[in-house]
Amino acid sequence: MIRALSALKTGLFCLVRALSALKTGLFCLVRALSALKTGLFCLVRALSALKAGLFSELF
């Protein structure tokens, strides 16, 4: 009985750690997606400025 309770406690502890790691992973994923969105926004702005510069050179 004591070994079963100990195993249950260990299992619950591992489950809590797994959920905590999942939460951290999701937080990191959200931050990575936000950084990707910012990077894409900057890339679009740079391409737009380049296009405007080339257009003004031609005309």
mmCIF file of C-alpha atoms in Angstrom, residues 26-58:
data_model
loop_
_atom_site.group_PDB
_atom_site.id
_atom_site.type_symbol
_atom_site.label_atom_id
_atom_site.label_comp_id
_atom_site.label_asym_id
_atom_site.label_seq_id
_atom_site.Cartn_x
_atom_site.Cartn_y
_atom_site.Cartn_z
ATOM 1 C CA LEU A 26 3.527 27.107 -25.405
ATOM 2 C CA PHE A 27 4.759 30.424 -24.007
ATOM 3 C CA CYS A 28 7.991 30.084 -25.995
ATOM 4 C CA LEU A 29 6.006 29.164 -29.111
ATOM 5 C CA VAL A 30 3.853 32.288 -28.743
ATOM 6 C CA ARG A 31 6.965 34.440 -28.339
ATOM 7 C CA ALA A 32 8.589 32.823 -31.371
ATOM 8 C CA LEU A 33 5.479 33.404 -33.496
ATOM 9 C CA SER A 34 5.351 37.020 -32.351
ATOM 10 C CA ALA A 35 9.005 37.497 -33.320
ATOM 11 C CA LEU A 36 8.331 35.857 -36.680
ATOM 12 C CA LYS A 37 5.396 38.205 -37.272
ATOM 13 C CA THR A 38 7.588 41.201 -36.419
ATOM 14 C CA GLY A 39 10.328 39.950 -38.729
ATOM 15 C CA LEU A 40 7.897 39.461 -41.603
ATOM 16 C CA PHE A 41 6.462 42.938 -41.025
ATOM 17 C CA CYS A 42 9.966 44.450 -41.180
ATOM 18 C CA LEU A 43 10.739 42.460 -44.328
ATOM 19 C CA VAL A 44 7.569 43.707 -46.022
ATOM 20 C CA ARG A 45 8.420 47.292 -45.082
ATOM 21 C CA ALA A 46 11.967 46.894 -46.406
ATOM 22 C CA LEU A 47 10.722 45.423 -49.687
ATOM 23 C CA SER A 48 8.169 48.208 -49.991
ATOM 24 C CA ALA A 49 10.871 50.836 -49.445
ATOM 25 C CA LEU A 50 13.118 49.099 -51.975
ATOM 26 C CA LYS A 51 10.301 49.025 -54.511
ATOM 27 C CA ALA A 52 9.590 52.718 -53.909
ATOM 28 C CA GLY A 53 13.286 53.518 -54.315
ATOM 29 C CA LEU A 54 13.539 51.606 -57.580
ATOM 30 C CA PHE A 55 10.343 53.236 -58.836
ATOM 31 C CA SER A 56 11.699 56.728 -58.091
ATOM 32 C CA GLU A 57 14.985 55.849 -59.849
ATOM 33 C CA LEU A 58 13.106 54.860 -62.995
#
